[in-house]
């Protein structure tokens, strides 16, 4: 019994058999200030990237830009007429109704008999045609039926107007305006006076009285135009 009490002593209670355990080595600890630096740098980098992307002219804005329109024809041609561009001016100015006139003949001298019966003058022909009294188709009668030299439009059509400036020949457009503004069907005439007349086929005539005796031979200087689309 005494041997059992004096035998070799066992390991201490609660400790494992074998050599004593050593704790595993630990790595180096990061200083606490390094985490502060990382926390500041990351937001700053994000702000810089945002600014660079939002700059004008960056590649991200190209898709949103509207396409530039092509230059107009006037810009390509170098401007207006003063710089050589534009259309060529027409040979005759347009009238108020958009028409243009070309000369048919004139100025041509037309001899007429300023008698009581008068001379019937047709102007809707290639050249002025003097006809006998009573012939149909005349545009103007040059005579002295009332005792004074006169111009008279057959059928009393109000297509005769005196031109106010005998020293300056009118254009066909000016004659058209004169007939439209102040016209009648007859006029007592004197040498040097000028008149505008619209013929039966809408030609425009300019008549200048050269001689106008009470009787005998008289003379008119006649120019006639017609519309270019006639």
Tab-separated table of C-alpha atoms in Angstrom:
chain	number	residue	atom	x	y	z
A	1	UNK	CA	0.000	0.000	0.000
A	2	UNK	CA	2.818	2.345	0.797
A	3	UNK	CA	4.329	1.770	-2.673
A	4	UNK	CA	1.347	3.042	-4.377
A	5	UNK	CA	1.530	6.247	-2.462
A	6	UNK	CA	5.236	6.754	-3.106
A	7	UNK	CA	5.401	5.798	-6.818
A	8	UNK	CA	6.485	8.234	-9.543
A	9	UNK	CA	4.340	11.254	-9.893
A	10	UNK	CA	2.272	11.709	-13.158
A	11	UNK	CA	2.005	14.878	-15.221
A	12	UNK	CA	0.314	17.834	-13.709
A	13	UNK	CA	-3.435	17.881	-14.015
A	14	UNK	CA	-4.722	19.629	-17.155
A	15	UNK	CA	-1.396	19.599	-19.135
A	16	UNK	CA	-0.822	17.357	-22.161
A	17	UNK	CA	1.976	14.917	-22.432
A	18	UNK	CA	5.061	15.958	-24.397
A	19	UNK	CA	7.213	19.088	-24.617
A	20	UNK	CA	5.635	22.443	-23.817
A	21	UNK	CA	3.827	24.257	-26.756
A	22	UNK	CA	5.193	27.664	-27.948
A	23	UNK	CA	2.801	30.274	-29.402
A	24	UNK	CA	2.973	30.807	-33.285
A	25	UNK	CA	4.950	33.835	-34.467
A	26	UNK	CA	2.929	36.932	-35.420
A	27	UNK	CA	3.591	39.135	-38.534
A	28	UNK	CA	4.533	42.799	-38.342
A	29	UNK	CA	1.648	45.043	-37.371
A	30	UNK	CA	0.647	47.912	-39.834
A	31	UNK	CA	0.872	51.303	-38.156
A	32	UNK	CA	-2.491	52.889	-37.577
A	33	UNK	CA	-1.630	56.089	-39.557
A	34	UNK	CA	-1.298	54.037	-42.819
A	35	UNK	CA	-5.027	53.272	-42.792
A	36	UNK	CA	-5.770	56.977	-42.443
A	37	UNK	CA	-3.700	57.756	-45.570
A	38	UNK	CA	-5.486	55.055	-47.600
A	39	UNK	CA	-8.856	56.414	-46.459
A	40	UNK	CA	-7.915	59.888	-47.802
A	41	UNK	CA	-6.229	58.884	-51.114
A	42	UNK	CA	-9.090	56.748	-52.473
A	43	UNK	CA	-11.753	59.565	-52.404
A	44	UNK	CA	-9.250	62.043	-53.942
A	45	UNK	CA	-8.524	59.660	-56.851
A	46	UNK	CA	-12.279	59.217	-57.434
A	47	UNK	CA	-12.796	63.010	-57.607
A	48	UNK	CA	-9.956	63.432	-60.142
A	49	UNK	CA	-11.390	60.715	-62.403
A	50	UNK	CA	-14.827	62.381	-62.318
A	51	UNK	CA	-13.336	65.763	-63.299
A	52	UNK	CA	-11.356	64.287	-66.216
A	53	UNK	CA	-14.399	62.480	-67.634
A	54	UNK	CA	-16.580	65.585	-67.378
A	55	UNK	CA	-14.103	67.878	-69.215
A	56	UNK	CA	-15.420	69.413	-72.529
A	57	UNK	CA	-13.972	67.728	-75.588
A	58	UNK	CA	-13.563	64.364	-73.906
A	59	UNK	CA	-14.391	61.298	-75.981
A	60	UNK	CA	-17.594	60.783	-74.061
A	61	UNK	CA	-19.077	64.057	-75.421
A	62	UNK	CA	-18.560	63.330	-79.127
A	63	UNK	CA	-21.653	61.206	-79.466
A	64	UNK	CA	-23.869	63.951	-78.048
A	65	UNK	CA	-22.741	66.704	-80.396
A	66	UNK	CA	-25.157	67.584	-83.245
A	67	UNK	CA	-23.785	67.116	-86.733
A	68	UNK	CA	-22.774	70.338	-88.425
A	69	UNK	CA	-24.964	71.278	-91.374
A	70	UNK	CA	-23.460	71.528	-94.841
A	71	UNK	CA	-22.765	75.043	-96.163
A	72	UNK	CA	-25.538	76.576	-98.197
A	73	UNK	CA	-25.290	77.099	-101.939
A	74	UNK	CA	-24.826	80.845	-101.492
A	75	UNK	CA	-21.940	80.301	-99.067
A	76	UNK	CA	-20.274	77.831	-101.457
A	77	UNK	CA	-20.595	80.245	-104.371
A	78	UNK	CA	-18.771	82.979	-102.476
A	79	UNK	CA	-21.584	85.369	-101.662
A	80	UNK	CA	-23.834	87.620	-103.691
A	81	UNK	CA	-23.575	89.143	-107.093
A	82	UNK	CA	-20.973	91.660	-105.962
A	83	UNK	CA	-18.492	88.773	-105.479
A	84	UNK	CA	-19.222	87.042	-108.743
A	85	UNK	CA	-21.944	84.769	-107.408
A	86	UNK	CA	-25.641	84.726	-108.105
A	87	UNK	CA	-27.527	84.544	-111.356
A	88	UNK	CA	-26.893	86.521	-114.489
A	89	UNK	CA	-29.306	89.461	-114.898
A	90	UNK	CA	-31.924	88.987	-117.582
A	91	UNK	CA	-31.727	90.993	-120.797
A	92	UNK	CA	-34.975	92.832	-119.990
A	93	UNK	CA	-36.516	93.690	-116.628
A	94	UNK	CA	-39.774	91.936	-115.761
A	95	UNK	CA	-43.004	93.878	-115.849
A	96	UNK	CA	-45.389	94.271	-112.948
A	97	UNK	CA	-47.196	91.066	-113.949
A	98	UNK	CA	-43.947	89.120	-114.239
A	99	UNK	CA	-43.739	89.347	-118.061
A	100	UNK	CA	-40.814	90.501	-120.199
A	101	UNK	CA	-40.946	92.369	-123.508
A	102	UNK	CA	-38.873	92.228	-126.684
A	103	UNK	CA	-38.770	94.732	-129.493
A	104	UNK	CA	-40.603	93.792	-132.687
A	105	UNK	CA	-39.629	96.831	-134.741
A	106	UNK	CA	-38.771	100.494	-134.494
A	107	UNK	CA	-38.307	103.243	-134.366
A	108	UNK	CA	-39.898	103.226	-137.834
A	109	UNK	CA	-41.230	106.217	-139.745
A	110	UNK	CA	-44.889	105.794	-140.702
A	111	UNK	CA	-46.371	108.183	-143.265
A	112	UNK	CA	-50.108	108.728	-142.924
A	113	UNK	CA	-52.725	110.918	-144.530
A	114	UNK	CA	-54.085	113.338	-141.944
A	115	UNK	CA	-57.357	113.766	-143.781
A	116	UNK	CA	-60.961	113.651	-142.667
A	117	UNK	CA	-61.084	109.907	-143.256
A	118	UNK	CA	-57.599	109.411	-141.815
A	119	UNK	CA	-55.124	106.538	-142.165
A	120	UNK	CA	-55.725	103.224	-140.413
A	121	UNK	CA	-52.476	101.829	-139.003
A	122	UNK	CA	-52.031	98.167	-138.076
A	123	UNK	CA	-49.229	97.442	-135.563
A	124	UNK	CA	-49.792	93.713	-134.902
A	125	UNK	CA	-47.791	92.896	-138.034
A	126	UNK	CA	-44.041	92.390	-138.701
A	127	UNK	CA	-43.884	96.046	-139.836
A	128	UNK	CA	-46.353	98.933	-139.496
A	129	UNK	CA	-49.112	98.583	-142.080
A	130	UNK	CA	-51.053	101.635	-143.317
A	131	UNK	CA	-54.498	100.716	-144.607
A	132	UNK	CA	-57.366	102.535	-146.210
A	133	UNK	CA	-60.263	103.931	-144.260
A	134	UNK	CA	-62.730	101.458	-142.845
A	135	UNK	CA	-60.335	98.493	-142.834
A	136	UNK	CA	-60.806	96.168	-139.895
A	137	UNK	CA	-57.894	95.307	-137.612
A	138	UNK	CA	-56.373	98.771	-137.303
A	139	UNK	CA	-54.859	99.688	-133.939
A	140	UNK	CA	-54.786	103.480	-134.364
A	141	UNK	CA	-56.267	106.041	-136.769
A	142	UNK	CA	-54.233	109.141	-137.651
A	143	UNK	CA	-56.496	111.828	-139.146
A	144	UNK	CA	-58.217	115.155	-138.725
A	145	UNK	CA	-61.874	114.254	-138.524
A	146	UNK	CA	-62.577	117.030	-136.009
A	147	UNK	CA	-60.583	119.617	-137.954
A	148	UNK	CA	-57.429	119.107	-135.877
A	149	UNK	CA	-54.770	116.391	-136.280
A	150	UNK	CA	-55.662	113.571	-133.936
A	151	UNK	CA	-55.069	109.964	-132.903
A	152	UNK	CA	-58.125	107.791	-132.428
A	153	UNK	CA	-58.449	104.196	-131.244
A	154	UNK	CA	-61.037	102.149	-133.194
A	155	UNK	CA	-64.115	101.084	-131.224
A	156	UNK	CA	-63.253	103.774	-128.667
A	157	UNK	CA	-61.041	101.379	-126.701
A	158	UNK	CA	-59.285	103.223	-123.860
A	159	UNK	CA	-55.741	102.063	-124.686
A	160	UNK	CA	-54.045	105.375	-125.610
A	161	UNK	CA	-52.078	107.472	-123.083
A	162	UNK	CA	-49.900	110.533	-123.600
A	163	UNK	CA	-46.298	110.082	-122.431
A	164	UNK	CA	-45.379	112.976	-120.150
A	165	UNK	CA	-41.680	113.307	-121.096
A	166	UNK	CA	-41.263	113.741	-124.874
A	167	UNK	CA	-37.495	114.117	-124.491
A	168	UNK	CA	-37.039	110.609	-123.063
A	169	UNK	CA	-38.339	107.464	-124.726
A	170	UNK	CA	-40.118	105.149	-122.279
A	171	UNK	CA	-39.410	101.485	-121.727
A	172	UNK	CA	-42.203	99.033	-122.597
A	173	UNK	CA	-42.846	98.578	-118.886
A	174	UNK	CA	-43.267	102.329	-118.452
A	175	UNK	CA	-45.671	102.417	-121.381
A	176	UNK	CA	-47.721	99.612	-119.820
A	177	UNK	CA	-47.943	101.567	-116.572
A	178	UNK	CA	-48.869	104.774	-118.407
A	179	UNK	CA	-51.717	103.085	-120.292
A	180	UNK	CA	-52.978	101.469	-117.119
A	181	UNK	CA	-52.848	104.699	-115.139
A	182	UNK	CA	-54.125	107.394	-117.506
A	183	UNK	CA	-55.556	106.233	-120.823
A	184	UNK	CA	-58.299	107.302	-123.225
A	185	UNK	CA	-59.319	106.600	-126.803
A	186	UNK	CA	-58.487	109.875	-128.619
A	187	UNK	CA	-56.155	112.868	-128.467
A	188	UNK	CA	-55.573	116.008	-130.521
A	189	UNK	CA	-51.873	115.926	-131.334
A	190	UNK	CA	-49.037	118.328	-132.130
A	191	UNK	CA	-45.547	117.683	-133.512
A	192	UNK	CA	-43.176	116.527	-130.796
A	193	UNK	CA	-45.828	114.915	-128.602
A	194	UNK	CA	-45.441	111.246	-127.596
A	195	UNK	CA	-47.994	108.545	-126.764
A	196	UNK	CA	-48.173	104.960	-125.520
A	197	UNK	CA	-50.639	102.515	-127.038
A	198	UNK	CA	-51.735	98.956	-126.344
A	199	UNK	CA	-52.645	97.167	-129.566
A	200	UNK	CA	-55.448	94.704	-130.182
A	201	UNK	CA	-53.048	91.775	-129.618
A	202	UNK	CA	-51.561	93.319	-126.448
A	203	UNK	CA	-48.414	94.649	-128.048
A	204	UNK	CA	-47.062	97.907	-126.636
A	205	UNK	CA	-46.380	100.814	-129.014
A	206	UNK	CA	-44.585	104.114	-128.523
A	207	UNK	CA	-45.753	106.803	-130.947
A	208	UNK	CA	-43.944	110.092	-131.554
A	209	UNK	CA	-45.722	112.707	-133.680
A	210	UNK	CA	-43.218	113.999	-136.265
A	211	UNK	CA	-45.567	116.087	-138.422
A	212	UNK	CA	-49.278	116.719	-137.991
A	213	UNK	CA	-50.761	119.110	-140.517
A	214	UNK	CA	-54.434	119.917	-140.616
A	215	UNK	CA	-54.586	118.140	-143.932
A	216	UNK	CA	-52.217	116.268	-146.175
A	217	UNK	CA	-49.369	114.027	-145.167
A	218	UNK	CA	-48.481	113.417	-141.575
A	219	UNK	CA	-45.788	111.245	-140.014
A	220	UNK	CA	-45.360	109.145	-136.871
A	221	UNK	CA	-42.228	107.573	-135.416
A	222	UNK	CA	-43.297	104.149	-134.122
A	223	UNK	CA	-41.637	101.539	-131.858
A	224	UNK	CA	-43.449	98.310	-130.963
A	225	UNK	CA	-42.723	95.591	-128.359
A	226	UNK	CA	-44.406	92.312	-127.581
A	227	UNK	CA	-44.245	89.961	-124.614
A	228	UNK	CA	-41.392	87.474	-124.822
A	229	UNK	CA	-43.784	84.531	-124.418
A	230	UNK	CA	-45.981	85.668	-127.316
